[in-house]
């Protein structure tokens, strides 16, 4: 059972699949090439045999004559050649091995005269062994040949009784010594057993070479795939060495510019992002402990002082009052953190409804007039009559409150804070601008981070403000509403936050419902 599981695992493995594909490709190519080669070989051997027969045919026409002097006398075939010349004798003997001469009616000529001696039939014993040609067949072939071009060669393959293949060439030959030459049917042949032997030999060699090649392909494929995958294994091992405590490790690039390098690059980028997240979490834990420790230390100090030095009830009351203020700050931090983590983990669902942003902003600006007057800052708003958006009113109030309180907080006396609302096609822009101290450009990318305060901004932790969480909330609220936030700031001149939210059309006649601030 386990073995089968192991086999299945190996079969699914990349190395095995690469090897199998390689061997399959190898086998298919081998079969295709061998098939093509075999076809060509057969054709070449066939062409050669036909060429040989064509030569024999010409030779035969030179040496063979048919006697037709007297119609009543039996026809005779004369082979006229120089018997003392071994070349001529050989050629004639070769032709006479497989041959048949017949008249146009299909009657085989009975007498053959070789030069001067040896009588015998004008059909070789081998041709007889092939079954001869019946007169009806010969007559038809003569007729067909005469109907077409009389000199066209015809080739057929025939088998002897023992199964030996022969290529036969047949056609017409004219007794051209006569004024009105009559056609004779002649067939000559040659054994194809040599061709068959060559093909057989080739098939046997192929039968041996094919499995050997496929095995070789498998072995080679296994080695090549192993080599190719070794780099992947190296990368995997390098990746395994990366843990939470050494996220700064990177997989070295192979500088090959291939897919694996791309994978390494992607992996390294992912590790970079992970490292940044880990760093953020670490920083966050440090910040949280720091933020919590400060009020706890203060409470402890106040209580200790009260315990050891307080003499009157007023002393005790003052210490307890201070401690309570710090406890307030502590619970404010804890509440804000809880809310933020709920928001970012998606547990805080938005309660959207159609809201006239002008009225909502108008109310908020009204509320902030008192703190603005207290800080001697001039707060004004430029709002159209109506502007609608589908938003969560509680969160939009929280967002604008954070921006307004920051703007007033960081604007010196006699400064200005402006609130604007600008409808833009299918979006709405809320702008909170001040003429305050501004934010140095190097701090801009961090102001939305949790607990981030621009160093030297003078917002020392106090029970009311300066947690460094306000803009983190703003960023989340904007994101949750599919909006965008943009900040422009110039130190000494002021800061401008622009929030763009999806707008909403109000159906004609419909009175928008305004959700009351919770
Ligand atoms: P805080 O509770 O400290 O205001 P925020 O997250 O709201 O925290 O803001 C982060 C930091 O960004 C602030 O400490 C301040 O340094 C800077 N900041 C925010 N708004 C303004 C502004 N309008 N002008 C100048 N600095 C600002």
Short mmCIF file of C-alpha atoms and ligand atoms in Angstrom, two decimals:
data_model
loop_
_atom_site.label_atom_id
_atom_site.label_comp_id
_atom_site.label_asym_id
_atom_site.label_seq_id
_atom_site.Cartn_x
_atom_site.Cartn_y
_atom_site.Cartn_z
CA UNK A 1 0.00 0.00 0.00
CA UNK A 2 2.78 2.34 1.03
CA UNK A 3 4.81 1.28 -1.94
CA UNK A 4 2.02 2.17 -4.29
CA UNK A 5 1.79 5.57 -2.61
CA UNK A 6 5.55 6.05 -3.05
CA UNK A 7 5.31 5.10 -6.72
CA UNK A 8 2.46 7.53 -7.23
CA UNK A 9 4.49 10.27 -5.54
CA UNK A 10 7.47 9.56 -7.81
CA UNK A 11 5.23 9.48 -10.89
CA UNK A 12 3.86 12.89 -9.95
CA UNK A 13 7.37 14.24 -9.42
CA UNK A 14 8.74 16.84 -11.80
CA UNK A 15 11.89 14.83 -12.50
CA UNK A 16 9.94 11.75 -13.49
CA UNK A 17 7.55 13.72 -15.67
CA UNK A 18 10.40 15.52 -17.42
CA UNK A 19 12.21 12.22 -17.99
CA UNK A 20 9.07 10.48 -19.26
CA UNK A 21 8.31 13.37 -21.64
CA UNK A 22 11.91 13.35 -22.87
CA UNK A 23 11.88 9.57 -23.49
CA UNK A 24 8.45 9.75 -25.14
CA UNK A 25 9.62 12.52 -27.42
CA UNK A 26 12.75 10.52 -28.19
CA UNK A 27 10.73 7.38 -29.00
CA UNK A 28 8.22 9.24 -31.19
CA UNK A 29 11.01 10.97 -33.11
CA UNK A 30 12.84 7.67 -33.54
CA UNK A 31 9.72 5.91 -34.84
CA UNK A 32 8.95 8.79 -37.20
CA UNK A 33 12.50 9.01 -38.56
CA UNK A 34 12.86 5.25 -38.88
CA UNK A 35 9.50 5.02 -40.65
CA UNK A 36 10.56 7.70 -43.09
CA UNK A 37 13.97 6.11 -43.60
CA UNK A 38 12.40 2.67 -44.18
CA UNK A 39 10.04 4.13 -46.76
CA UNK A 40 12.97 5.74 -48.58
CA UNK A 41 15.01 2.56 -48.37
CA UNK A 42 12.18 0.50 -49.89
CA UNK A 43 11.75 3.05 -52.67
CA UNK A 44 15.49 3.15 -53.40
CA UNK A 45 15.77 -0.64 -53.48
CA UNK A 46 12.72 -0.82 -55.73
CA UNK A 47 14.11 1.86 -58.04
CA UNK A 48 17.42 -0.01 -58.19
CA UNK A 49 15.67 -3.26 -59.12
CA UNK A 50 13.62 -1.49 -61.77
CA UNK A 51 16.77 0.17 -63.11
CA UNK A 52 18.45 -3.24 -63.29
CA UNK A 53 15.50 -4.68 -65.18
CA UNK A 54 15.50 -1.69 -67.55
CA UNK A 55 19.18 -2.38 -68.31
CA UNK A 56 18.52 -6.08 -68.77
CA UNK A 57 15.61 -5.18 -71.08
CA UNK A 58 17.91 -3.13 -73.33
CA UNK A 59 20.54 -5.87 -73.28
CA UNK A 60 17.89 -8.47 -74.04
CA UNK A 61 16.70 -6.49 -77.05
CA UNK A 62 20.28 -6.50 -78.39
CA UNK A 63 20.83 -10.25 -78.14
CA UNK A 64 17.36 -11.73 -78.70
CA UNK A 65 15.74 -12.22 -82.11
CA UNK A 66 12.50 -13.90 -82.96
CA UNK A 67 12.23 -15.94 -86.12
CA UNK A 68 8.98 -15.50 -87.99
CA UNK A 69 10.02 -16.32 -91.46
CA UNK A 70 7.39 -18.90 -92.23
CA UNK A 71 4.03 -18.53 -90.52
CA UNK A 72 3.46 -22.25 -90.60
CA UNK A 73 6.77 -23.10 -88.97
CA UNK A 74 7.06 -22.97 -85.18
CA UNK A 75 8.47 -19.67 -83.97
CA UNK A 76 12.00 -19.65 -82.66
CA UNK A 77 13.84 -17.32 -80.32
CA UNK A 78 17.46 -16.79 -81.19
CA UNK A 79 19.99 -15.48 -78.67
CA UNK A 80 22.84 -14.22 -80.77
CA UNK A 81 25.94 -13.43 -78.78
CA UNK A 82 29.59 -14.23 -78.59
CA UNK A 83 29.76 -17.28 -76.34
CA UNK A 84 33.53 -16.83 -75.95
CA UNK A 85 32.99 -13.39 -74.37
CA UNK A 86 32.35 -13.98 -70.65
CA UNK A 87 30.62 -10.55 -70.26
CA UNK A 88 28.11 -11.27 -73.03
CA UNK A 89 27.57 -14.82 -71.77
CA UNK A 90 27.01 -13.55 -68.25
CA UNK A 91 24.53 -10.89 -69.35
CA UNK A 92 22.51 -13.37 -71.40
CA UNK A 93 22.60 -16.02 -68.66
CA UNK A 94 21.42 -13.46 -66.14
CA UNK A 95 18.46 -12.46 -68.34
CA UNK A 96 17.60 -16.06 -69.12
CA UNK A 97 17.22 -16.89 -65.43
CA UNK A 98 13.73 -15.40 -65.32
CA UNK A 99 12.07 -14.80 -68.65
CA UNK A 100 9.19 -15.57 -70.89
CA UNK A 101 8.61 -14.89 -74.60
CA UNK A 102 5.19 -15.37 -76.14
CA UNK A 103 3.40 -14.30 -79.28
CA UNK A 104 0.61 -11.74 -79.24
CA UNK A 105 -1.95 -14.52 -78.72
CA UNK A 106 -0.29 -15.60 -75.52
CA UNK A 107 1.31 -18.78 -76.82
CA UNK A 108 4.72 -19.22 -75.29
CA UNK A 109 7.36 -19.78 -77.97
CA UNK A 110 8.53 -23.30 -77.65
CA UNK A 111 11.95 -23.24 -79.12
CA UNK A 112 14.90 -21.18 -78.10
CA UNK A 113 18.20 -21.23 -79.86
CA UNK A 114 21.20 -20.06 -77.86
CA UNK A 115 23.64 -18.90 -80.48
CA UNK A 116 23.88 -22.25 -82.26
CA UNK A 117 23.24 -25.09 -79.85
CA UNK A 118 20.82 -25.98 -76.94
CA UNK A 119 17.12 -26.23 -77.70
CA UNK A 120 14.56 -25.50 -75.06
CA UNK A 121 11.38 -23.50 -74.30
CA UNK A 122 11.48 -19.69 -74.29
CA UNK A 123 10.37 -19.60 -70.70
CA UNK A 124 12.81 -20.09 -67.81
CA UNK A 125 12.05 -22.67 -65.18
CA UNK A 126 12.01 -19.89 -62.57
CA UNK A 127 9.32 -18.06 -64.53
CA UNK A 128 7.35 -21.25 -64.61
CA UNK A 129 7.81 -21.52 -60.88
CA UNK A 130 6.17 -18.09 -60.56
CA UNK A 131 3.10 -19.60 -62.19
CA UNK A 132 3.85 -18.49 -65.80
CA UNK A 133 1.43 -16.16 -67.60
CA UNK A 134 -1.81 -17.73 -68.91
CA UNK A 135 -2.52 -16.90 -72.62
CA UNK A 136 -5.63 -14.85 -71.69
CA UNK A 137 -3.54 -12.63 -69.39
CA UNK A 138 -0.86 -12.18 -72.05
CA UNK A 139 -3.40 -11.31 -74.75
CA UNK A 140 -4.99 -8.71 -72.48
CA UNK A 141 -1.61 -7.20 -71.59
CA UNK A 142 -0.63 -7.03 -75.27
CA UNK A 143 -3.94 -5.36 -76.08
CA UNK A 144 -3.56 -2.85 -73.23
CA UNK A 145 0.02 -2.08 -74.22
CA UNK A 146 -0.98 -1.55 -77.83
CA UNK A 147 -3.82 0.74 -76.74
CA UNK A 148 -1.36 2.95 -74.82
CA UNK A 149 2.27 3.62 -75.58
CA UNK A 150 3.74 0.29 -76.79
CA UNK A 151 7.17 0.98 -75.24
CA UNK A 152 5.87 1.70 -71.74
CA UNK A 153 7.50 -0.66 -69.21
CA UNK A 154 5.19 -2.49 -66.81
CA UNK A 155 6.38 -3.74 -63.44
CA UNK A 156 4.69 -6.23 -61.14
CA UNK A 157 5.82 -8.18 -58.10
CA UNK A 158 5.23 -11.94 -58.00
CA UNK A 159 6.08 -14.65 -55.55
CA UNK A 160 7.55 -18.06 -56.25
CA UNK A 161 6.10 -21.17 -54.67
CA UNK A 162 8.73 -20.93 -51.94
CA UNK A 163 7.62 -17.35 -51.24
CA UNK A 164 10.59 -15.61 -52.86
CA UNK A 165 9.59 -12.20 -54.27
CA UNK A 166 10.42 -11.30 -57.88
CA UNK A 167 10.10 -8.03 -59.73
CA UNK A 168 8.84 -8.65 -63.26
CA UNK A 169 9.09 -6.26 -66.16
CA UNK A 170 6.91 -7.05 -69.13
CA UNK A 171 6.23 -5.29 -72.41
CA UNK A 172 6.23 -5.61 -76.17
CA UNK A 173 9.21 -6.41 -78.39
CA UNK A 174 9.07 -6.14 -82.19
CA UNK A 175 10.74 -8.43 -84.60
CA UNK A 176 12.17 -5.54 -86.54
CA UNK A 177 13.84 -7.58 -89.24
CA UNK A 178 10.54 -7.70 -91.07
CA UNK A 179 8.75 -5.15 -93.16
CA UNK A 180 5.63 -5.43 -91.01
CA UNK A 181 6.99 -6.25 -87.57
CA UNK A 182 4.62 -8.04 -85.22
CA UNK A 183 4.67 -7.48 -81.45
CA UNK A 184 5.78 -10.21 -79.07
CA UNK A 185 5.14 -10.40 -75.37
CA UNK A 186 8.32 -10.56 -73.28
CA UNK A 187 8.66 -10.70 -69.49
CA UNK A 188 11.92 -10.68 -67.62
CA UNK A 189 12.43 -10.68 -63.86
CA UNK A 190 14.85 -10.40 -61.04
CA UNK A 191 14.73 -11.73 -57.53
CA UNK A 192 13.91 -9.27 -54.79
CA UNK A 193 15.19 -11.57 -52.08
CA UNK A 194 18.28 -9.38 -51.61
CA UNK A 195 16.11 -6.34 -51.08
CA UNK A 196 14.01 -8.29 -48.61
CA UNK A 197 17.19 -9.37 -46.85
CA UNK A 198 18.41 -5.77 -46.58
CA UNK A 199 15.02 -4.66 -45.22
CA UNK A 200 14.95 -7.59 -42.80
CA UNK A 201 18.44 -6.74 -41.60
CA UNK A 202 17.37 -3.14 -41.12
CA UNK A 203 14.27 -4.22 -39.16
CA UNK A 204 16.36 -6.44 -36.89
CA UNK A 205 18.87 -3.69 -36.25
CA UNK A 206 15.99 -1.31 -35.54
CA UNK A 207 14.38 -3.83 -33.16
CA UNK A 208 17.62 -3.83 -31.18
CA UNK A 209 18.39 -0.13 -31.47
CA UNK A 210 14.91 1.14 -30.55
CA UNK A 211 14.65 -0.22 -26.99
CA UNK A 212 18.32 0.60 -26.40
CA UNK A 213 17.73 4.20 -27.58
CA UNK A 214 14.63 4.59 -25.44
CA UNK A 215 16.50 3.28 -22.38
CA UNK A 216 19.36 5.64 -23.20
CA UNK A 217 16.81 8.46 -23.57
CA UNK A 218 15.35 7.60 -20.16
CA UNK A 219 18.77 7.55 -18.50
CA UNK A 220 19.86 10.77 -20.20
CA UNK A 221 16.52 12.42 -19.43
CA UNK A 222 16.79 11.39 -15.77
CA UNK A 223 20.30 12.84 -15.54
CA UNK A 224 19.47 16.06 -17.41
CA UNK A 225 16.23 16.58 -15.44
CA UNK A 226 18.15 15.92 -12.21
CA UNK A 227 20.74 18.54 -13.17
CA UNK A 228 18.09 21.08 -14.14
CA UNK A 229 16.17 20.49 -10.94
CA UNK A 230 19.28 20.65 -8.77
CA UNK A 231 19.10 24.45 -9.00
CA UNK A 232 15.47 24.32 -7.88
CA UNK A 233 16.49 22.13 -4.93
CA UNK A 234 19.27 24.60 -4.07
CA UNK A 235 16.77 27.43 -4.10
CA UNK A 236 14.38 25.40 -1.91
CA UNK A 237 17.18 24.67 0.56
CA UNK A 238 18.16 28.33 0.64
CA UNK A 239 14.50 29.22 1.23
CA UNK A 240 14.30 26.71 4.07
CA UNK A 241 17.14 28.46 5.87
CA UNK A 242 15.04 31.63 6.06
CA UNK A 243 13.12 31.79 9.34
CA UNK A 244 11.35 34.46 11.35
CA UNK A 245 14.59 35.38 13.07
CA UNK A 246 16.75 35.82 9.96
CA UNK A 247 14.35 37.37 7.47
CA UNK A 248 17.16 39.57 6.20
CA UNK A 249 18.65 36.51 4.39
CA UNK A 250 18.19 36.53 0.63
CA UNK A 251 18.52 33.73 -1.92
CA UNK A 252 21.50 34.56 -4.13
CA UNK A 253 20.57 35.13 -7.76
CA UNK A 254 22.13 32.76 -10.33
CA UNK A 255 22.57 35.64 -12.81
CA UNK A 256 21.19 33.41 -15.57
CA UNK A 257 18.19 35.64 -16.26
CA UNK A 258 15.97 32.57 -16.56
CA UNK A 259 12.65 31.54 -14.99
CA UNK A 260 14.42 30.32 -11.87
CA UNK A 261 16.07 33.71 -11.39
CA UNK A 262 12.65 35.28 -11.75
CA UNK A 263 11.34 32.92 -9.07
CA UNK A 264 14.27 33.84 -6.81
CA UNK A 265 13.61 37.54 -7.37
CA UNK A 266 9.91 37.11 -6.58
CA UNK A 267 10.74 35.07 -3.51
CA UNK A 268 13.27 37.67 -2.30
CA UNK A 269 10.72 40.44 -2.80
CA UNK A 270 8.20 38.45 -0.83
CA UNK A 271 10.75 38.00 1.97
CA UNK A 272 11.42 41.75 1.87
CA UNK A 273 7.72 42.44 2.33
CA UNK A 274 7.53 39.86 5.10
CA UNK A 275 10.54 41.44 6.77
CA UNK A 276 8.91 44.85 6.58
CA UNK A 277 5.68 43.44 8.08
CA UNK A 278 7.60 41.65 10.82
CA UNK A 279 9.49 44.85 11.49
CA UNK A 280 6.22 46.76 11.67
CA UNK A 281 4.76 44.25 14.09
CA UNK A 282 7.90 44.41 16.25
CA UNK A 283 7.83 48.18 16.14
CA UNK A 284 4.15 48.12 16.98
CA UNK A 285 4.71 45.87 20.02
CA UNK A 286 7.53 48.14 21.19
CA UNK A 287 5.36 51.21 20.67
CA UNK A 288 2.38 49.68 22.48
CA UNK A 289 4.48 48.63 25.46
CA UNK A 290 6.08 52.04 25.53
CA UNK A 291 2.71 53.82 25.31
CA UNK A 292 1.28 51.66 28.08
CA UNK A 293 4.34 51.80 30.27
CA UNK A 294 4.43 55.60 30.45
CA UNK A 295 1.04 56.05 32.14
CA UNK A 296 1.56 52.91 34.27
CA UNK A 297 4.87 54.27 35.56
CA UNK A 298 3.20 57.62 36.23
CA UNK A 299 0.35 55.95 38.15
CA UNK A 300 2.77 53.87 40.15
CA UNK A 301 4.88 56.94 41.00
CA UNK A 302 1.85 58.97 42.06
CA UNK A 303 0.51 56.15 44.22
CA UNK A 304 3.92 55.55 45.82
CA UNK A 305 4.33 59.24 46.59
CA UNK A 306 0.84 59.30 48.08
CA UNK A 307 1.54 56.18 50.13
CA UNK A 308 4.83 57.34 51.55
CA UNK A 309 4.58 61.10 51.71
CA UNK A 310 0.91 62.20 51.64
CA UNK A 311 -0.20 63.64 54.93
CA UNK A 312 -3.51 65.29 54.28
CA UNK A 313 -6.67 64.19 52.51
CA UNK A 314 -5.99 66.82 49.82
CA UNK A 315 -2.62 65.24 49.06
CA UNK A 316 -4.30 61.85 48.65
CA UNK A 317 -7.06 63.36 46.50
CA UNK A 318 -4.56 65.04 44.20
CA UNK A 319 -2.54 61.83 43.77
CA UNK A 320 -5.71 59.86 43.02
CA UNK A 321 -6.92 62.54 40.57
CA UNK A 322 -3.62 62.39 38.67
CA UNK A 323 -3.68 58.60 38.70
CA UNK A 324 -7.21 58.62 37.32
CA UNK A 325 -6.16 60.92 34.47
CA UNK A 326 -3.41 58.48 33.54
CA UNK A 327 -5.81 55.55 33.79
CA UNK A 328 -8.11 57.46 31.41
CA UNK A 329 -5.26 57.77 28.95
CA UNK A 330 -4.48 54.08 29.34
CA UNK A 331 -8.04 53.04 28.60
CA UNK A 332 -8.17 55.52 25.71
CA UNK A 333 -5.11 53.83 24.16
CA UNK A 334 -6.50 50.35 24.76
CA UNK A 335 -9.88 51.30 23.31
CA UNK A 336 -8.32 52.94 20.26
CA UNK A 337 -6.06 49.95 19.66
CA UNK A 338 -8.91 47.53 19.99
CA UNK A 339 -11.01 49.56 17.57
CA UNK A 340 -8.17 49.82 15.09
CA UNK A 341 -7.39 46.12 15.17
CA UNK A 342 -11.11 45.34 14.76
CA UNK A 343 -11.23 47.74 11.84
CA UNK A 344 -8.15 46.35 10.13
CA UNK A 345 -9.16 42.72 10.64
CA UNK A 346 -12.52 43.48 9.00
CA UNK A 347 -14.60 42.98 12.14
CA UNK A 348 -15.89 46.53 12.09
CA UNK A 349 -18.61 46.59 9.45
CA UNK A 350 -19.54 49.92 7.92
CA UNK A 351 -23.15 51.08 8.34
CA UNK A 352 -23.52 52.98 5.10
CA UNK A 353 -26.40 55.26 4.26
CA UNK A 354 -26.91 58.21 1.95
CA UNK A 355 -25.63 61.33 3.64
CA UNK A 356 -25.61 64.99 2.73
CA UNK A 357 -21.92 65.60 3.43
CA UNK A 358 -22.47 69.40 3.44
CA UNK A 359 -24.70 69.22 6.47
CA UNK A 360 -22.43 66.76 8.26
CA UNK A 361 -19.35 68.90 7.66
CA UNK A 362 -21.24 72.04 8.60
CA UNK A 363 -22.17 70.50 11.98
CA UNK A 364 -18.57 69.38 12.61
CA UNK A 365 -17.12 72.79 11.75
CA UNK A 366 -19.65 74.31 14.16
CA UNK A 367 -18.52 71.96 16.93
CA UNK A 368 -14.86 72.83 16.37
CA UNK A 369 -15.41 76.60 16.55
CA UNK A 370 -14.94 76.60 20.34
CA UNK A 371 -11.57 74.76 20.43
CA UNK A 372 -10.45 76.81 17.42
CA UNK A 373 -11.30 80.06 19.23
CA UNK A 374 -9.47 78.75 22.29
CA UNK A 375 -6.38 78.19 20.14
CA UNK A 376 -6.86 81.58 18.43
CA UNK A 377 -7.18 79.85 15.06
CA UNK A 378 -9.60 81.02 12.41
CA UNK A 379 -11.76 78.08 11.23
CA UNK A 380 -13.90 78.50 8.10
CA UNK A 381 -15.78 76.24 5.69
CA UNK A 382 -16.64 76.49 2.01
CA UNK A 383 -19.50 74.05 1.38
CA UNK A 384 -22.05 73.74 -1.44
CA UNK A 385 -25.72 73.36 -0.54
CA UNK A 386 -25.93 69.64 -1.22
CA UNK A 387 -23.49 66.87 -1.86
CA UNK A 388 -24.35 63.23 -1.32
CA UNK A 389 -22.33 60.09 -0.67
CA UNK A 390 -23.07 56.59 0.63
CA UNK A 391 -20.98 56.53 3.79
CA UNK A 392 -20.91 55.48 7.42
CA UNK A 393 -21.68 58.73 9.21
CA UNK A 394 -19.98 57.69 12.46
CA UNK A 395 -16.73 56.92 10.66
CA UNK A 396 -16.88 60.04 8.46
CA UNK A 397 -17.35 62.14 11.61
CA UNK A 398 -14.39 60.37 13.21
CA UNK A 399 -12.27 60.99 10.12
CA UNK A 400 -13.05 64.72 9.85
CA UNK A 401 -12.74 65.15 13.63
CA UNK A 402 -9.23 63.69 13.57
CA UNK A 403 -8.17 65.89 10.65
CA UNK A 404 -9.71 69.04 12.16
CA UNK A 405 -8.27 68.47 15.63
CA UNK A 406 -4.81 67.89 14.10
CA UNK A 407 -5.14 71.02 11.95
CA UNK A 408 -6.09 73.17 14.95
CA UNK A 409 -3.48 71.48 17.15
CA UNK A 410 -0.60 72.11 14.72
CA UNK A 411 -1.59 75.64 13.64
CA UNK A 412 -0.15 78.55 15.62
CA UNK A 413 -2.22 81.50 16.86
CA UNK A 414 -3.80 83.69 14.16
CA UNK A 415 -3.47 80.83 11.69
CA UNK A 416 -6.28 79.55 9.44
CA UNK A 417 -7.99 76.21 8.99
CA UNK A 418 -10.24 75.70 5.92
CA UNK A 419 -12.72 72.93 5.24
CA UNK A 420 -13.90 72.51 1.65
CA UNK A 421 -16.21 70.13 -0.14
CA UNK A 422 -15.86 69.74 -3.89
CA UNK A 423 -18.15 67.49 -5.98
CA UNK A 424 -16.10 66.02 -8.87
CA UNK A 425 -18.00 63.97 -11.50
CA UNK A 426 -18.72 60.68 -9.72
CA UNK A 427 -16.57 61.52 -6.69
CA UNK A 428 -16.58 63.92 -3.77
CA UNK A 429 -13.49 65.64 -2.38
CA UNK A 430 -13.19 66.70 1.25
CA UNK A 431 -10.29 69.09 1.87
CA UNK A 432 -8.92 70.05 5.28
CA UNK A 433 -6.20 72.65 4.93
CA UNK A 434 -4.27 74.67 7.48
CA UNK A 435 -1.58 77.31 7.59
CA UNK A 436 0.19 75.47 10.41
CA UNK A 437 3.69 74.23 10.97
CA UNK A 438 3.59 71.63 8.18
CA UNK A 439 5.22 68.20 8.03
CA UNK A 440 8.79 67.65 6.77
CA UNK A 441 8.75 65.63 3.57
CA UNK A 442 10.73 62.70 5.02
CA UNK A 443 7.97 62.12 7.60
CA UNK A 444 5.07 62.21 5.16
CA UNK A 445 5.20 58.48 4.25
CA UNK A 446 4.96 57.52 7.95
CA UNK A 447 2.28 59.77 9.37
CA UNK A 448 -0.43 57.14 8.74
CA UNK A 449 1.54 54.51 10.73
CA UNK A 450 0.29 53.61 14.16
CA UNK A 451 1.88 55.64 16.99
CA UNK A 452 3.85 57.75 14.54
CA UNK A 453 4.36 61.32 15.61
CA UNK A 454 6.65 63.69 13.82
CA UNK A 455 9.62 64.11 16.14
CA UNK A 456 9.60 67.52 17.83
CA UNK A 457 5.95 68.12 16.94
CA UNK A 458 5.42 69.16 20.52
CA UNK A 459 2.53 66.84 21.15
CA UNK A 460 3.71 65.28 24.34
CA UNK A 461 1.35 62.55 25.48
CA UNK A 462 -1.52 64.08 27.30
CA UNK A 463 -4.82 62.62 28.41
CA UNK A 464 -6.66 64.34 25.57
CA UNK A 465 -4.49 64.05 22.51
CA UNK A 466 -1.39 62.84 20.74
CA UNK A 467 -1.74 59.05 20.65
CA UNK A 468 -0.34 58.95 17.16
CA UNK A 469 -3.32 56.81 16.11
CA UNK A 470 -5.61 59.46 14.63
CA UNK A 471 -4.27 59.31 11.06
CA UNK A 472 -4.16 55.48 11.16
CA UNK A 473 -7.92 55.65 11.70
CA UNK A 474 -8.31 58.21 8.94
CA UNK A 475 -6.41 55.94 6.53
CA UNK A 476 -8.55 52.92 7.43
CA UNK A 477 -11.84 54.86 7.10
CA UNK A 478 -10.83 56.17 3.65
CA UNK A 479 -9.80 52.66 2.53
CA UNK A 480 -13.04 51.13 3.84
CA UNK A 481 -15.01 53.65 1.74
CA UNK A 482 -12.99 52.86 -1.42
CA UNK A 483 -11.55 56.34 -1.24
CA UNK A 484 -8.13 57.91 -1.63
CA UNK A 485 -6.20 60.22 0.61
CA UNK A 486 -3.58 62.68 -0.49
CA UNK A 487 -1.45 64.91 1.69
CA UNK A 488 0.61 67.92 0.69
CA UNK A 489 2.64 69.80 3.22
CA UNK A 490 5.31 72.44 3.42
CA UNK A 491 7.10 73.05 6.70
CA UNK A 492 6.27 76.51 8.03
CA UNK A 493 3.48 77.05 5.48
CA UNK A 494 0.82 74.48 6.17
CA UNK A 495 -0.69 71.11 5.39
CA UNK A 496 -3.51 70.05 3.09
CA UNK A 497 -5.31 66.68 3.35
CA UNK A 498 -7.53 65.81 0.35
CA UNK A 499 -9.88 62.85 0.64
CA UNK A 500 -11.69 61.59 -2.40
CA UNK A 501 -14.77 59.37 -1.87
CA UNK A 502 -17.22 57.81 -4.35
CA UNK A 503 -20.18 60.16 -4.70
CA UNK A 504 -23.87 59.30 -5.10
CA UNK A 505 -26.63 60.71 -7.27
CA UNK A 506 -29.85 61.50 -5.48
CA UNK A 507 -33.02 60.49 -7.37
CA UNK A 508 -35.12 63.53 -8.30
CA UNK A 509 -37.59 64.40 -5.58
CA UNK A 510 -36.12 62.02 -3.07
CA UNK A 511 -35.31 63.55 0.27
CA UNK A 512 -32.00 62.18 1.48
CA UNK A 513 -32.07 60.60 4.84
CA UNK A 514 -29.47 61.86 7.24
CA UNK A 515 -28.33 59.38 9.84
CA UNK A 516 -27.90 61.04 13.16
CA UNK A 517 -24.49 61.02 14.75
CA UNK A 518 -24.28 58.09 17.15
P1 LIG B 1 -1.64 62.50 16.85
O1 LIG B 1 -2.61 61.81 17.69
O2 LIG B 1 -0.29 62.60 17.42
O3 LIG B 1 -2.13 63.72 16.22
P2 LIG B 1 -1.93 61.45 14.21
O4 LIG B 1 -1.83 60.05 13.71
O5 LIG B 1 -3.22 62.13 14.06
O6 LIG B 1 -1.41 61.43 15.68
O7 LIG B 1 -0.83 62.28 13.46
C1 LIG B 1 0.48 61.80 13.37
C2 LIG B 1 1.48 62.91 13.31
O8 LIG B 1 1.36 63.61 12.08
C3 LIG B 1 1.27 63.96 14.34
O9 LIG B 1 1.93 63.62 15.53
C4 LIG B 1 1.88 65.19 13.71
O10 LIG B 1 3.25 65.22 13.95
C5 LIG B 1 1.66 64.99 12.25
N1 LIG B 1 0.50 65.76 11.74
C6 LIG B 1 -0.77 65.32 11.54
N2 LIG B 1 -1.58 66.30 11.06
C7 LIG B 1 -0.80 67.43 10.97
C8 LIG B 1 -1.03 68.79 10.57
N3 LIG B 1 -2.25 69.19 10.13
N4 LIG B 1 0.01 69.64 10.60
C9 LIG B 1 1.23 69.24 11.00
N5 LIG B 1 1.52 67.97 11.41
C10 LIG B 1 0.53 67.08 11.40
#
